[in-house]
C-alpha angles and dihedrals in degrees: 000000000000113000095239136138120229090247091056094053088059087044092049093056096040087055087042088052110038084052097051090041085048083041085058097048100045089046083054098044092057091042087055079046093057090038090061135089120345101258121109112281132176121259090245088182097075087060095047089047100050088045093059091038080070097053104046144043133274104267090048089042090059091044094059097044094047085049088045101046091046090055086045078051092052099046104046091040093246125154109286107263106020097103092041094059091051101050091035088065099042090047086060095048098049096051088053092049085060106040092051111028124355134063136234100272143129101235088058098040087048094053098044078049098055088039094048086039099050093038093057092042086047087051100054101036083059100043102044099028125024096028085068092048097227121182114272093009097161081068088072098052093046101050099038122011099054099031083055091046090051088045078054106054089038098059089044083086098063091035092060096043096053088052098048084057097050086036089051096054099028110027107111119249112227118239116220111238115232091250086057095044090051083041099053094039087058089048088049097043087047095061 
């Protein structure tokens, strides 16, 4: 039994709700950016995946990762699923990394970022390029893939900041049981 008010419990959901409703929209903003024009442009949903992967658990981490890489799917014309199989498996494992072992903070988000990022860009030069053995095909790799990577990197800045701000105003804050609260006193009068 959690040591909330009834009040807080209303105010709990609204906040839940109002940051997966703003998660949705920024997912689907990203996915209307790489939609648009024919330049290169960075996957932006690798970073805000990987941003929401911090904040949640597993199952919704998966979730989002396996939402995000079937509309990257759908925007670079890719097999369906590729990419959700891809960024369904570094979303888990994300969310695992930080709720085990590492903190909220950029340096870490930006080298999960590069590493997610690089790792995606590696996979399908490979598999839609080098694997078929076409005719100057380090071109390719050259003129796309690692232009793209760098666009990639490079907008995890603003993605992060943009979910540091929703998280800040609308991430839940836990509430101690009663067991924890009589745990953590005895730990505290111990010492």
């Amino acid at each position: 039994m959690k040591i909330k008010a009834s009040r807080e419990r209303k105010t709990l959901i609204f906040k839940n709700t109002m940051r997966w409703f703003i998660y949705i929209v920024i997912i689907l903003m990203g996915f209307t950016f790489m939609m648009s024009g024919r330049l290169l442009k960075p996957v932006v949903l690798i970073p805000v995946s990987i941003c929401i992967a911090m904040n949640t658990k597993e199952l919704q981490s998966a979730f989002t990762g396996t939402f995000c890489g079937f509309l990257i799917d759908i925007a670079c014309g890719r097999i369906f699923g590729y990419n959700a199989v891809i960024l369904t498996i570094i979303c888990t494992l994300v969310s695992l990394l930080y709720t085990n072992y590492l903190r909220k903070k950029f340096i870490n988000f930006f080298a999960i970022a590069f590493v997610s990022s690089f790792i995606s860009g590696m996979l399908d030069y490979v598999f839609y390029y080098n694997i078929w053995d076409y005719e100057n095909v380090k071109s390719v790799l050259d003129t796309i893939t690692m232009p793209v990577f760098a666009y990639t990197v490079i907008s995890a800045l603003p993605v992060y900041l943009l979910f540091m701000l929703v998280n800040k105003f609308l991430m839940p804050e836990r509430h101690l049981t009663i067991a924890e609260a009589i745990k953590i006193n005895r730990e505290d009068n111990s010492q």
